[in-house]
Each structure stands twice: as structure tokens, then as C-alpha cells.
Coordinates of C-alpha atoms and ligand atoms in Angstrom, one line a residue:
M1 CA -21.4 -27.2 -15.7
E2 CA -20.4 -24.3 -13.5
P3 CA -20.2 -25.3 -9.9
S4 CA -21.4 -22.7 -7.5
T5 CA -18.3 -21.6 -5.5
L6 CA -20.5 -21.6 -2.4
D7 CA -21.9 -25.0 -2.9
L8 CA -19.0 -26.7 -1.3
L9 CA -20.1 -28.6 1.8
G10 CA -19.2 -32.2 1.4
T11 CA -16.4 -31.5 -1.1
V12 CA -13.0 -32.9 -0.6
T13 CA -9.5 -31.8 -1.5
G14 CA -8.7 -32.2 -5.1
T15 CA -12.2 -31.9 -6.6
V16 CA -13.2 -28.2 -6.9
V17 CA -12.8 -26.3 -10.1
V18 CA -13.8 -22.7 -10.2
T19 CA -15.1 -21.5 -13.6
E20 CA -17.2 -18.5 -12.6
P21 CA -15.9 -15.0 -13.3
L22 CA -13.9 -13.6 -10.4
N23 CA -14.2 -9.9 -11.2
F24 CA -17.0 -7.9 -9.6
W25 CA -18.3 -4.4 -10.3
G26 CA -21.6 -2.8 -11.1
G27 CA -23.2 -5.1 -8.7
Q28 CA -22.3 -8.4 -10.5
R29 CA -19.5 -10.8 -11.4
V30 CA -17.9 -9.6 -14.6
K31 CA -16.3 -11.9 -17.2
P32 CA -12.8 -11.1 -18.2
R33 CA -12.6 -9.0 -21.3
Q34 CA -9.6 -10.8 -22.7
Q35 CA -8.2 -14.3 -22.1
A36 CA -4.7 -13.1 -22.7
N37 CA -2.1 -13.4 -19.9
A38 CA -4.2 -15.9 -18.0
E39 CA -2.4 -17.4 -15.1
P40 CA -3.2 -20.8 -13.7
V41 CA -4.2 -20.8 -10.0
F42 CA -3.1 -23.9 -8.1
E43 CA -4.6 -25.8 -5.2
P44 CA -1.6 -25.9 -2.9
A45 CA -2.5 -29.2 -1.3
T46 CA -2.5 -31.1 -4.6
G47 CA -0.7 -28.9 -7.1
R48 CA -3.8 -29.2 -9.3
V49 CA -5.1 -26.2 -11.3
L50 CA -8.1 -24.7 -9.5
C51 CA -8.9 -22.0 -12.0
Q52 CA -7.5 -19.4 -14.3
M53 CA -6.8 -15.9 -13.2
F54 CA -7.4 -13.4 -16.0
P55 CA -5.7 -10.1 -15.1
C56 CA -7.7 -6.9 -15.6
G57 CA -6.4 -4.3 -18.1
S58 CA -6.8 -0.6 -18.0
E59 CA -10.4 -0.5 -19.4
E60 CA -11.6 -2.9 -16.8
V61 CA -9.8 -1.1 -14.0
D62 CA -11.4 2.1 -15.2
E63 CA -14.8 0.5 -15.3
A64 CA -14.4 -0.8 -11.7
I65 CA -13.3 2.5 -10.4
K66 CA -16.1 4.4 -12.1
S67 CA -18.6 1.9 -10.7
A68 CA -17.1 2.4 -7.2
H69 CA -17.2 6.1 -7.6
S70 CA -20.9 6.2 -8.4
A71 CA -21.6 4.0 -5.4
Y72 CA -19.4 6.3 -3.2
L73 CA -21.6 9.3 -4.2
K74 CA -24.7 7.6 -2.7
W75 CA -23.0 5.7 0.2
S76 CA -21.1 8.8 1.6
K77 CA -24.4 10.7 1.8
M78 CA -26.0 8.1 4.0
A79 CA -26.1 8.5 7.8
G80 CA -23.6 6.3 9.8
M81 CA -26.6 4.4 11.3
E82 CA -27.8 3.5 7.8
R83 CA -24.4 2.3 6.7
A84 CA -24.1 0.4 10.0
R85 CA -27.3 -1.5 9.4
I86 CA -26.2 -2.8 6.0
M87 CA -22.7 -3.7 7.3
L88 CA -24.2 -5.7 10.2
E89 CA -26.3 -7.6 7.7
A90 CA -23.1 -8.3 5.7
A91 CA -21.5 -9.6 8.9
R92 CA -24.5 -11.8 9.5
I93 CA -24.4 -13.3 6.1
I94 CA -20.7 -14.1 6.4
R95 CA -21.4 -15.8 9.7
E96 CA -24.1 -17.9 8.0
K97 CA -21.9 -18.9 5.1
R98 CA -18.8 -19.2 7.3
D99 CA -18.0 -22.9 6.7
K100 CA -18.4 -22.7 3.0
I101 CA -16.2 -19.6 2.6
A102 CA -13.6 -21.2 4.9
K103 CA -13.6 -24.3 2.8
L104 CA -13.0 -22.4 -0.4
E105 CA -10.2 -20.4 1.3
V106 CA -8.5 -23.7 2.3
I107 CA -8.8 -25.0 -1.2
N108 CA -7.1 -21.9 -2.6
N109 CA -4.7 -21.0 0.2
G110 CA -3.7 -24.4 1.6
K111 CA -4.1 -23.5 5.3
S112 CA -5.9 -25.8 7.6
I113 CA -9.6 -25.6 7.9
T114 CA -9.3 -25.0 11.7
E115 CA -7.4 -21.8 10.9
A116 CA -9.6 -20.7 8.0
V117 CA -12.7 -20.9 10.1
V118 CA -11.1 -18.5 12.6
D119 CA -10.0 -16.2 9.7
I120 CA -13.6 -15.9 8.5
D121 CA -14.8 -15.3 12.0
V122 CA -12.3 -12.5 12.3
A123 CA -13.6 -11.1 9.0
W124 CA -17.2 -10.8 10.1
Q125 CA -16.1 -9.5 13.5
C126 CA -14.2 -6.8 11.8
I127 CA -17.2 -5.7 9.8
E128 CA -19.4 -5.8 12.9
Y129 CA -16.9 -3.7 14.8
Y130 CA -16.7 -1.0 12.2
A131 CA -20.4 -1.1 11.7
G132 CA -20.6 -0.2 15.3
M133 CA -18.2 2.8 14.7
A134 CA -20.0 4.1 11.6
A135 CA -22.6 6.0 13.6
T136 CA -20.0 7.4 16.0
L137 CA -18.1 9.4 13.4
A138 CA -18.5 13.0 14.3
G139 CA -16.8 16.4 14.3
Q140 CA -16.2 19.0 16.9
H141 CA -17.8 22.4 17.6
V142 CA -15.3 25.2 18.5
Q143 CA -16.6 28.5 19.8
L144 CA -14.7 31.6 18.4
P145 CA -14.7 35.3 19.4
G146 CA -17.6 37.5 18.6
G147 CA -20.1 34.7 18.3
A148 CA -18.3 33.1 15.4
F149 CA -17.7 29.4 15.6
A150 CA -16.2 26.5 13.6
Y151 CA -17.1 22.9 13.3
T152 CA -15.3 19.9 11.8
R153 CA -16.8 17.2 9.7
R154 CA -15.2 13.8 9.3
E155 CA -15.6 13.0 5.6
A156 CA -14.9 10.0 3.4
L157 CA -11.9 10.0 1.1
G158 CA -13.6 8.6 -2.0
V159 CA -12.6 5.5 -3.9
C160 CA -10.0 3.5 -1.9
V161 CA -7.9 0.7 -3.4
G162 CA -7.1 -2.4 -1.3
I163 CA -4.3 -4.7 -2.5
G164 CA -3.9 -8.0 -0.7
A165 CA -1.3 -10.6 0.0
F166 CA -2.0 -14.4 -0.4
N167 CA -1.9 -15.5 3.2
Y168 CA -5.3 -14.2 4.5
P169 CA -7.2 -13.6 1.3
F170 CA -10.8 -13.1 2.7
Q171 CA -9.7 -11.6 6.0
V172 CA -7.5 -9.0 4.5
A173 CA -10.4 -7.9 2.2
A174 CA -12.5 -7.5 5.3
W175 CA -9.8 -5.7 7.3
K176 CA -9.5 -3.1 4.5
S177 CA -13.1 -2.8 3.4
A178 CA -14.8 -2.6 6.8
P179 CA -13.2 0.6 8.0
A180 CA -13.3 2.0 4.5
L181 CA -17.0 1.4 4.1
A182 CA -17.8 2.5 7.6
C183 CA -16.3 6.0 6.8
G184 CA -18.4 6.3 3.6
N185 CA -15.8 5.3 1.1
A186 CA -16.0 2.8 -1.8
M187 CA -13.3 0.2 -2.3
V188 CA -11.8 -1.5 -5.3
F189 CA -10.0 -4.6 -4.1
K190 CA -7.3 -6.6 -5.9
P191 CA -6.5 -9.9 -4.3
S192 CA -3.2 -11.7 -4.8
P193 CA -3.1 -13.4 -8.2
M194 CA -2.4 -16.7 -6.3
T195 CA -5.6 -16.4 -4.2
P196 CA -8.3 -14.9 -6.4
V197 CA -11.4 -16.9 -5.4
T198 CA -12.8 -15.6 -2.1
A199 CA -12.7 -11.8 -2.4
V200 CA -15.6 -12.0 -4.9
L201 CA -17.7 -13.8 -2.3
L202 CA -17.3 -10.8 0.0
A203 CA -18.4 -8.5 -2.9
E204 CA -21.5 -10.7 -3.4
I205 CA -22.3 -10.6 0.4
Y206 CA -22.0 -6.8 0.6
K207 CA -24.4 -6.6 -2.4
E208 CA -26.8 -9.0 -0.8
A209 CA -26.7 -7.0 2.4
G210 CA -27.8 -3.9 0.4
V211 CA -24.8 -1.7 -0.4
P212 CA -25.2 0.5 -3.5
E213 CA -24.0 -1.3 -6.7
G214 CA -20.3 -0.9 -7.1
L215 CA -19.4 -0.1 -3.5
F216 CA -17.1 -3.0 -3.1
C217 CA -15.5 -4.1 -6.4
V218 CA -13.0 -6.8 -7.2
V219 CA -10.5 -6.7 -10.0
Q220 CA -8.1 -9.6 -10.6
G221 CA -4.5 -9.3 -11.6
G222 CA -0.9 -9.1 -10.5
A223 CA 1.7 -6.3 -10.6
D224 CA 0.4 -4.7 -13.8
T225 CA -3.2 -4.4 -12.6
G226 CA -1.9 -3.2 -9.2
S227 CA 0.1 -0.4 -10.8
L228 CA -2.9 0.6 -12.9
L229 CA -4.8 1.0 -9.6
C230 CA -2.1 2.9 -7.9
H231 CA -1.7 5.4 -10.8
H232 CA -5.4 5.9 -11.4
P233 CA -6.5 9.5 -10.9
G234 CA -9.9 8.4 -9.6
V235 CA -8.4 6.7 -6.6
A236 CA -7.9 8.6 -3.3
K237 CA -6.1 6.0 -1.2
V238 CA -4.2 2.8 -1.5
S239 CA -4.1 0.3 1.4
F240 CA -1.5 -2.3 0.6
T241 CA -0.5 -5.6 2.3
G242 CA 2.5 -7.4 1.0
S243 CA 6.3 -7.3 0.8
V244 CA 8.6 -4.4 1.5
P245 CA 9.9 -4.1 -2.1
T246 CA 6.3 -4.0 -3.5
G247 CA 5.3 -1.6 -0.8
K248 CA 8.0 0.9 -1.8
K249 CA 6.8 0.8 -5.4
V250 CA 3.2 1.4 -4.2
M251 CA 4.3 4.4 -2.2
E252 CA 6.2 5.8 -5.1
M253 CA 3.3 5.4 -7.5
A254 CA 0.8 6.9 -5.0
A255 CA 3.2 9.8 -4.4
K256 CA 2.8 11.0 -8.0
S257 CA -0.8 12.1 -7.3
V258 CA -0.4 12.4 -3.5
K259 CA -2.8 9.6 -2.7
H260 CA -3.1 8.5 0.9
V261 CA -1.2 5.3 1.6
T262 CA -1.3 2.5 4.3
L263 CA 1.4 -0.1 4.1
E264 CA 1.3 -3.4 5.9
L265 CA 4.6 -5.0 5.0
G266 CA 6.8 -7.8 6.1
G267 CA 8.5 -8.5 9.4
K268 CA 11.1 -10.5 11.2
S269 CA 9.7 -10.2 14.6
P270 CA 11.5 -11.0 17.9
L271 CA 10.1 -13.2 20.7
L272 CA 11.9 -12.8 24.0
I273 CA 11.6 -15.7 26.4
F274 CA 13.0 -15.0 29.9
K275 CA 14.0 -17.7 32.4
D276 CA 11.2 -16.6 34.8
C277 CA 8.5 -17.4 32.3
E278 CA 5.8 -20.1 32.6
L279 CA 7.7 -22.5 30.2
E280 CA 4.8 -24.4 28.8
N281 CA 3.0 -21.2 27.8
A282 CA 6.2 -19.8 26.3
V283 CA 6.6 -23.0 24.2
K284 CA 3.0 -22.8 23.1
G285 CA 3.5 -19.1 22.3
A286 CA 6.6 -19.8 20.2
L287 CA 4.6 -22.3 18.2
M288 CA 1.8 -19.8 17.7
A289 CA 4.4 -17.2 16.7
N290 CA 5.9 -19.4 14.0
F291 CA 3.6 -22.0 12.5
L292 CA 0.2 -20.4 11.7
T293 CA -0.6 -20.6 8.0
Q294 CA 2.5 -22.6 7.4
G295 CA 4.6 -19.8 8.7
Q296 CA 3.4 -17.4 6.0
V297 CA 2.3 -14.7 8.5
C298 CA 3.8 -11.2 8.4
C299 CA 3.8 -10.7 12.2
N300 CA 5.4 -14.0 13.0
G301 CA 7.9 -14.1 15.8
T302 CA 10.6 -15.9 13.9
R303 CA 13.6 -14.8 16.0
V304 CA 13.1 -16.6 19.2
Y305 CA 15.5 -15.3 21.9
V306 CA 15.7 -17.7 24.9
Q307 CA 17.5 -16.9 28.1
R308 CA 20.5 -19.3 28.2
E309 CA 19.6 -21.0 31.6
I310 CA 16.3 -22.4 30.2
M311 CA 17.5 -23.1 26.6
P312 CA 17.8 -26.9 27.0
Q313 CA 14.3 -27.3 28.5
F314 CA 12.8 -24.9 26.0
L315 CA 14.4 -26.7 23.0
E316 CA 13.4 -30.1 24.2
E317 CA 9.8 -29.1 24.6
V318 CA 9.5 -27.0 21.5
V319 CA 11.0 -29.7 19.3
K320 CA 8.8 -32.4 20.9
R321 CA 5.7 -30.4 20.0
T322 CA 6.8 -29.3 16.6
K323 CA 7.5 -32.9 15.5
V324 CA 3.9 -34.0 16.2
I325 CA 2.2 -31.1 14.4
P326 CA -0.1 -33.0 12.0
V327 CA 0.8 -31.9 8.5
G328 CA -1.4 -32.9 5.6
D329 CA -4.8 -32.5 4.0
P330 CA -5.9 -29.0 5.0
L331 CA -9.6 -29.9 4.8
L332 CA -9.4 -32.5 7.5
D333 CA -10.3 -31.3 11.0
D334 CA -7.3 -32.9 12.7
T335 CA -4.7 -31.3 10.4
R336 CA -2.9 -28.4 11.9
M337 CA -0.5 -27.5 9.1
G338 CA -1.4 -27.5 5.4
A339 CA 0.5 -26.7 2.3
L340 CA 2.6 -23.6 1.4
I341 CA 1.1 -21.3 -1.2
S342 CA 3.2 -22.4 -4.2
K343 CA 6.0 -24.5 -5.5
P344 CA 8.4 -21.5 -5.8
Q345 CA 7.5 -20.5 -2.2
L346 CA 8.2 -24.0 -0.9
D347 CA 11.6 -24.1 -2.8
K348 CA 12.5 -20.7 -1.4
V349 CA 11.8 -21.7 2.2
L350 CA 13.7 -25.0 1.7
A351 CA 16.6 -23.0 0.3
Y352 CA 16.6 -20.8 3.4
V353 CA 16.9 -23.9 5.5
N354 CA 19.9 -25.1 3.5
Q355 CA 21.5 -21.7 3.6
A356 CA 21.1 -21.7 7.4
K357 CA 22.8 -25.1 7.6
K358 CA 25.7 -23.8 5.5
E359 CA 26.0 -20.8 7.9
G360 CA 26.2 -23.1 10.9
A361 CA 22.7 -23.5 12.2
R362 CA 21.6 -26.9 13.4
V363 CA 18.3 -28.4 12.3
L364 CA 16.6 -29.8 15.3
C365 CA 13.6 -31.0 13.4
G366 CA 11.8 -30.6 10.0
G367 CA 12.9 -28.4 7.2
D368 CA 12.3 -31.0 4.5
S369 CA 9.7 -31.2 1.9
F370 CA 7.0 -33.6 3.0
V371 CA 4.8 -36.0 1.0
P372 CA 1.7 -37.0 2.8
S373 CA 0.6 -40.7 2.5
D374 CA -2.7 -39.8 0.8
P375 CA -1.9 -40.2 -3.0
K376 CA -4.0 -37.2 -4.0
L377 CA -1.6 -34.9 -2.0
K378 CA 1.5 -36.1 -3.8
G379 CA 1.8 -32.9 -5.8
G380 CA 1.2 -30.6 -2.9
Y381 CA 3.6 -28.0 -1.5
F382 CA 4.1 -29.4 2.0
M383 CA 7.1 -29.2 4.3
S384 CA 7.8 -30.3 7.8
P385 CA 7.9 -27.5 10.3
C386 CA 11.5 -26.6 11.3
V387 CA 13.3 -25.5 14.4
L388 CA 16.8 -24.2 14.0
D389 CA 19.3 -24.0 16.8
N390 CA 22.9 -22.7 17.0
C391 CA 21.7 -19.5 15.3
R392 CA 23.6 -16.2 15.3
D393 CA 22.3 -12.7 14.7
D394 CA 24.3 -12.3 11.5
M395 CA 22.8 -15.4 9.8
T396 CA 20.5 -15.1 6.8
C397 CA 17.8 -17.1 8.5
V398 CA 17.8 -14.6 11.4
K399 CA 17.9 -11.4 9.3
E400 CA 15.5 -12.1 6.4
E401 CA 11.8 -12.8 6.4
I402 CA 11.5 -16.5 5.3
F403 CA 7.7 -16.7 5.1
G404 CA 7.6 -20.4 5.9
P405 CA 7.5 -22.7 9.0
V406 CA 11.0 -22.0 10.2
M407 CA 11.8 -20.9 13.7
S408 CA 15.3 -19.7 14.6
V409 CA 16.2 -20.0 18.2
L410 CA 19.0 -17.8 19.7
P411 CA 20.4 -17.7 23.3
F412 CA 20.7 -14.5 25.3
D413 CA 21.9 -13.5 28.8
T414 CA 20.6 -10.1 29.8
E415 CA 17.5 -8.0 29.2
E416 CA 19.6 -5.0 28.0
E417 CA 21.5 -7.2 25.5
V418 CA 18.4 -8.9 24.1
I419 CA 16.5 -5.7 23.6
K420 CA 19.4 -4.3 21.6
R421 CA 19.6 -7.4 19.5
A422 CA 15.9 -7.6 19.0
N423 CA 15.8 -4.0 17.8
N424 CA 18.7 -4.5 15.4
S425 CA 16.4 -5.1 12.4
P426 CA 15.0 -2.9 9.6
F427 CA 11.6 -4.4 10.3
G428 CA 9.3 -3.5 13.2
L429 CA 5.9 -5.2 12.8
A430 CA 5.5 -7.2 16.0
S431 CA 7.3 -8.6 19.1
G432 CA 6.6 -10.7 22.1
V433 CA 7.8 -11.3 25.6
F434 CA 7.3 -14.2 28.0
T435 CA 8.1 -13.4 31.7
R436 CA 6.3 -13.6 35.0
D437 CA 7.9 -10.3 36.1
I438 CA 5.3 -7.6 35.3
S439 CA 7.7 -4.7 35.5
R440 CA 10.0 -6.4 33.1
A441 CA 7.2 -7.2 30.7
H442 CA 6.1 -3.6 30.4
R443 CA 9.7 -2.3 30.3
V444 CA 10.5 -4.6 27.5
A445 CA 7.2 -3.7 25.7
E446 CA 8.2 0.0 25.9
N447 CA 11.6 -0.6 24.6
L448 CA 10.9 -2.9 21.6
Q449 CA 10.7 -1.0 18.3
A450 CA 7.5 -2.7 16.9
G451 CA 3.9 -1.8 16.2
T452 CA 2.7 -4.6 18.5
C453 CA 4.1 -6.3 21.6
F454 CA 2.4 -9.4 22.9
I455 CA 3.0 -10.1 26.6
N456 CA 2.7 -13.8 27.5
N457 CA 1.0 -14.8 24.2
Y458 CA 1.6 -14.3 20.5
N459 CA -0.4 -13.6 17.3
I460 CA -3.6 -12.6 19.0
S461 CA -5.1 -9.9 16.9
P462 CA -8.6 -9.0 18.0
V463 CA -10.2 -6.5 15.6
E464 CA -10.6 -4.0 18.5
V465 CA -6.9 -3.3 18.6
P466 CA -4.7 -1.5 16.1
F467 CA -2.3 -3.6 13.9
G468 CA 0.6 -2.2 11.9
G469 CA 4.3 -1.6 11.7
Y470 CA 7.2 0.5 12.7
K471 CA 10.3 1.0 10.5
M472 CA 10.2 -0.8 7.2
S473 CA 7.2 -2.9 8.2
G474 CA 5.1 0.1 7.1
F475 CA 2.8 2.7 8.5
G476 CA -0.9 3.4 9.0
R477 CA -2.9 0.9 11.0
E478 CA -5.6 -1.7 10.4
N479 CA -8.3 -2.6 13.0
G480 CA -9.1 -0.6 16.2
Q481 CA -10.6 2.9 16.5
V482 CA -7.6 4.7 15.0
T483 CA -8.1 3.2 11.6
I484 CA -11.0 5.5 11.1
E485 CA -8.5 8.3 10.7
Y486 CA -6.7 6.4 7.9
Y487 CA -10.0 6.2 5.9
S488 CA -11.4 9.7 6.4
Q489 CA -10.4 13.3 6.3
L490 CA -11.3 16.3 8.4
K491 CA -13.0 19.4 7.0
T492 CA -13.0 22.5 9.1
V493 CA -16.0 24.9 8.5
V494 CA -15.5 28.4 9.9
V495 CA -18.7 30.4 10.4
E496 CA -18.8 34.2 10.8
M497 CA -21.9 35.6 12.6
G498 CA -21.0 39.3 12.4
D499 CA -19.6 41.6 9.8
V500 CA -16.4 41.1 7.9
D501 CA -13.6 43.0 9.5
S502 CA -11.5 43.6 6.3
L503 CA -7.9 44.8 6.4
F504 CA -8.4 46.3 2.9
Ligands
NAI1 N1 1.9 -6.5 7.4 C1 1.0 -7.2 7.0 O1 -0.2 -7.1 7.4 C2 1.3 -8.4 6.0 C3 2.4 -8.4 5.3 N2 2.6 -9.4 4.4 C4 3.9 -9.4 3.6 O2 3.6 -9.8 2.3 C5 4.6 -10.6 1.7 C6 4.1 -11.9 1.1 O3 3.0 -11.6 0.4 P1 3.0 -11.5 -1.2 O4 1.6 -11.7 -1.7 O5 4.1 -12.5 -1.7 O6 3.6 -10.0 -1.4 P2 3.8 -9.2 -2.8 O7 4.4 -7.9 -2.3 O8 4.5 -10.0 -3.8 O9 2.3 -9.0 -3.3 C7 1.3 -8.4 -2.6 C8 0.3 -7.8 -3.5 O10 0.8 -6.7 -4.3 C9 0.5 -6.9 -5.7 N3 1.6 -6.3 -6.5 C10 2.7 -6.8 -6.9 N4 3.5 -5.9 -7.6 C11 2.7 -4.8 -7.6 C12 2.9 -3.5 -8.1 N5 4.0 -3.1 -8.8 N6 2.0 -2.5 -7.9 C13 0.9 -2.8 -7.2 N7 0.6 -4.0 -6.7 C14 1.5 -5.0 -6.9 C15 0.4 -8.4 -5.8 O11 -0.2 -8.8 -6.9 C16 -0.3 -8.8 -4.5 O12 -1.7 -8.5 -4.6 C17 5.6 -10.9 2.9 O13 6.7 -10.1 2.9 C18 4.7 -10.6 4.1 O14 5.4 -10.2 5.2 C19 1.7 -10.4 4.2 C20 0.6 -10.4 5.0 C21 0.3 -9.4 6.0
NM2_2 C1 -4.3 -13.0 11.8 N1 -2.9 -12.8 12.2 C2 -2.8 -11.9 13.3 C3 -2.3 -14.0 12.6 C4 -2.1 -12.3 11.0 C5 -2.7 -11.1 10.4 C6 -1.7 -10.4 9.5 C7 -1.4 -11.0 8.2 O1 -2.3 -10.8 7.3 O2 -0.4 -11.7 8.1

């Protein structure tokens, strides 16, 4: 019997099997055309197969894009207020189904339910926020000589493609689709092949809210399906979230037909903790900067620079708190850290810890695979959160994005020195500073080369503020007013009121 993926309340880890089709276009779930190349999708907390992911081939991608295009023709002609009303309804439905969506997200992603609930809240807030902006889209009127004038129209781009990473499956689908839809576009979304099960819920919710059929489509697949989308002539824009190497490929593919591109890529963000900080907040900030979603967060502040005078107190406190983070069944309310996304990801992160040891870092806590006492979690991809001391800027753990719960702590002496060291990275997604000196805080924020700087907190990303990278962390933004510009184009209309003054 096919369980309904939204009939989950009361379920526990290790019990859900998803058999319903995970593609969505033409206003409904679509069965995969072929069973070839199926990939098992795992429940990270148990290592059990949750479902099969059947990648879409070129005919399916084509169908989805055609379906999105016909919806775009209707949607883009509607008034912003009309679009807003439907988007607000979608936000309301997400709010209503929040706990069930969060539960499925946990089962597929492995993060704690406490975090997943916040993710789903951020998703509906994002849709609500852009619903509010849909009716504000407007052009300018420009008076010209002789009674002539011009006006500008802010128009949709067409069919936009969203490609997501595994760490925030539902939220990233909302972050991309909300501004896209507000501007009058349609979207074809491809989730990560490791987390295919929740994007289709968003598609159903948009449909229930009243969008034209095909406006938000979901195609499943990995790199091959992704490149079909990036090469497709019917696509106007690709918004990509993922790693730097894949981002480069996406940009290259999009360049062939000059598609618009937004790239939200990886990071190795610095967090600067000055001796005049409020230490307890700085410690809490460092934990928030490193351990959300088992450390698999692009904007994490994984290079923690601590001013030498307060290093002993900082380390003592941060290690004390890291050691007591409850790791285990992600569906339990008390759990604060669940399982990493996959066995290969867990092995990769553990290998980074070993490499760090070889290069001279000292493990102050964690860094080992972890087997919870509950027997059903024996096959899960858990590890104990890790703090590394004795780090230097030239170590692998300080230079490369680990994408796991590993914090590298480094001492510094002066502001000038630490800014230079913090900026010495090809990445530039986020950064943070803890200090009580307000001039220093703003000076540091000005001088750090990153798309975001958090002052006296970390990893707070309200939908009202832009999020995105500098340097190799990408370009374009998500969230905030400015993202409207990344999902729309400006037309200038020039109007003559007199006779044509021809030179010929
Ligand atoms: N800046 C941001 O907002 C975020 C960045 N990331 C970054 O993503 C990485 C981890 O996520 P992963 O899912 O492992 O990244 P990934 O780059 O392996 O995959 C991301 C997405 O790209 C697709 N893809 C892979 N090859 C493709 C190709 N040739 N053409 C088109 N699409 C292709 C994948 O199927 C997946 O949907 C980390 O580096 C992390 O920092 C993750 C989350 C947020
Ligand atoms: C939600 N937040 C801010 C912790 C992370 C969002 C970026 C990402 O998708 O990794």
C-alpha cells in the first residue's frame, strides 16, 4: 500500500518508505518513464533505503519545461496582487502542514526535528515575504524633450531552473521559487538526488493554492538531469546551490546560450572573536556557526579566530558545551545533532579530522563516528561534533570546506592581522565578529571580504535580508528585496508624441 508522504504524524525513525512518484509537472505527480539508473535514497539516521530516485531523461525534462512554459504564459500576465494572493495561500498551507513536512525532511536529511521545523518556517516566511513584494514591482516614468517620454517595465524572465543541494531541501526550493514566482516566472526545480522527497510537497502545495498547472515543476536526477536543464533552450535562468566545482560547470553550460545565472556555492567562513567580547555569547555563536545541520551548512564559520588572551577560557567553554550536544535520533525533540547525509560524506569528514591530526592539530573533543545506543540507529551516519585546536592557516582543515561538524580554532593577536588572515581564502560567503567595541565591529564588517558579516551572532538569515557570496562563493543573491532583480528583466519603452525627426 502506498503511504501518503504527508500522513506522517506519529511515525518514528526507521519506518517510512516512500513509493509515490517524486516528479511533478502538468499539475500532478508523474511516474518515472524508465526504471533505469535508479539510485537508492537512504535514511541517514538508520542507513535504511527510504525510496528509489529515478533520474529524469531528456524527454521528461522537456515535458517539465514545456509544462512550466505554458504556466508562465498565464502567470506572467496576472497582476502582482493576484499572484500575491495565491502565494499567501501557499504560505498558509505550508504553515498548516509544517510538522509533517518537517518530519519527512528529517527522515530524508538526518537533521534534528528542532532544526527542520525552523527550516519549514523560513520557507513559508520566504513565500509570504515575496508575496508581499509581488504587487510592488513597478517601472519608472521618464519625461523626455518635446513631450516624448519613456517608461520601464519590470518583466519576468520565463522558465527558471532551480538546482538544490542536500542540506536544506525544502527551504532551498522555497528560497528559489518564491522570488521567481513573485516576478511572474515559472520554475523547474531539481532537488539533490540524495534528498528527493520534499520538493514535490511544495509543488503540491503551490497547486492547491491555485497556481496555473505546471508553474512549479519537480524533476528528479543528478548531474545528467542537471546538465539537461542547464543546456535546455527553453530555460531563461539557472539558480544553483551547491559546490564550487559543480557551480563552475553550471556557469559554463549556461554561458552557451547566455542564460542568467545565480550561484550559491561553498564557503570557509571566518569568525573573529575579540577579547572584549561577551564570552558566553561568543561561545554560543561559535556553536551556531559550526554545528547546525551536522555542520553541513555553506555559510558556517568554520575558521574560528580567537584573540590569544581569551583562548584558554574560550576553549574550555566551547569544548564543555560541544561535548554535551545530544547526538542521536533526529526525530526526538531533545536531539540537537542528527546524522550526516551519507556514508561517503561521513567518511570524508572523518578523513579530514585524521588529516588535521597528521598536520599537527589537536582534537579537543569529538571527531569520531558515533553509534547511538538505540539499536535501530546502528547503521546511521553519526559522528561526534569536533573541536580542533593547534590549527594553522596552512592546514587542510583550515583551508578546505569540510561540510561536517568540525570547528577549527586559531589564535590571533591584532585586528589588522586577523582581517588579513580571514580574507586569505578563495571563498567569501559569510563572516562573523564578536566584540563589544562598536567601532571595531563595523570596521571589521567593512573589511571582511564576504557577502554577509554577522556582528555578535552567527547564522541568522531572516528572509528580509540578502544572502549570497563574494569571490568563489558565487554571485547573485537570495532573499531580500534585491533578489527581485535576479528574477526579472527591465524593458524600456520609448514613446514619441510628435513627428519623427529623421536624419535621412
Ligand atoms: N551558498 C549556498 O547557499 C550553499 C552552498 N552549498 C554548497 O554545496 C555543497 C554541498 O552540496 P552538494 O549537494 O554536495 O553539492 P553538489 O555540487 O554536489 O550538488 C548540488 C546540486 O547540483 C547537481 N549537479 C551535480 N552535477 C551537476 C551538473 N553537472 N550539472 C547540473 N547540476 C549538477 C546535484 O545533483 C545537486 O542537485 C557544499 O560545497 C556547500 O557549501 C550548500 C548549501 C547552500
Ligand atoms: C539557514 N542557514 C542560514 C543556516 C543556511 C542557509 C544556506 C544553506 O542552504 O546552507
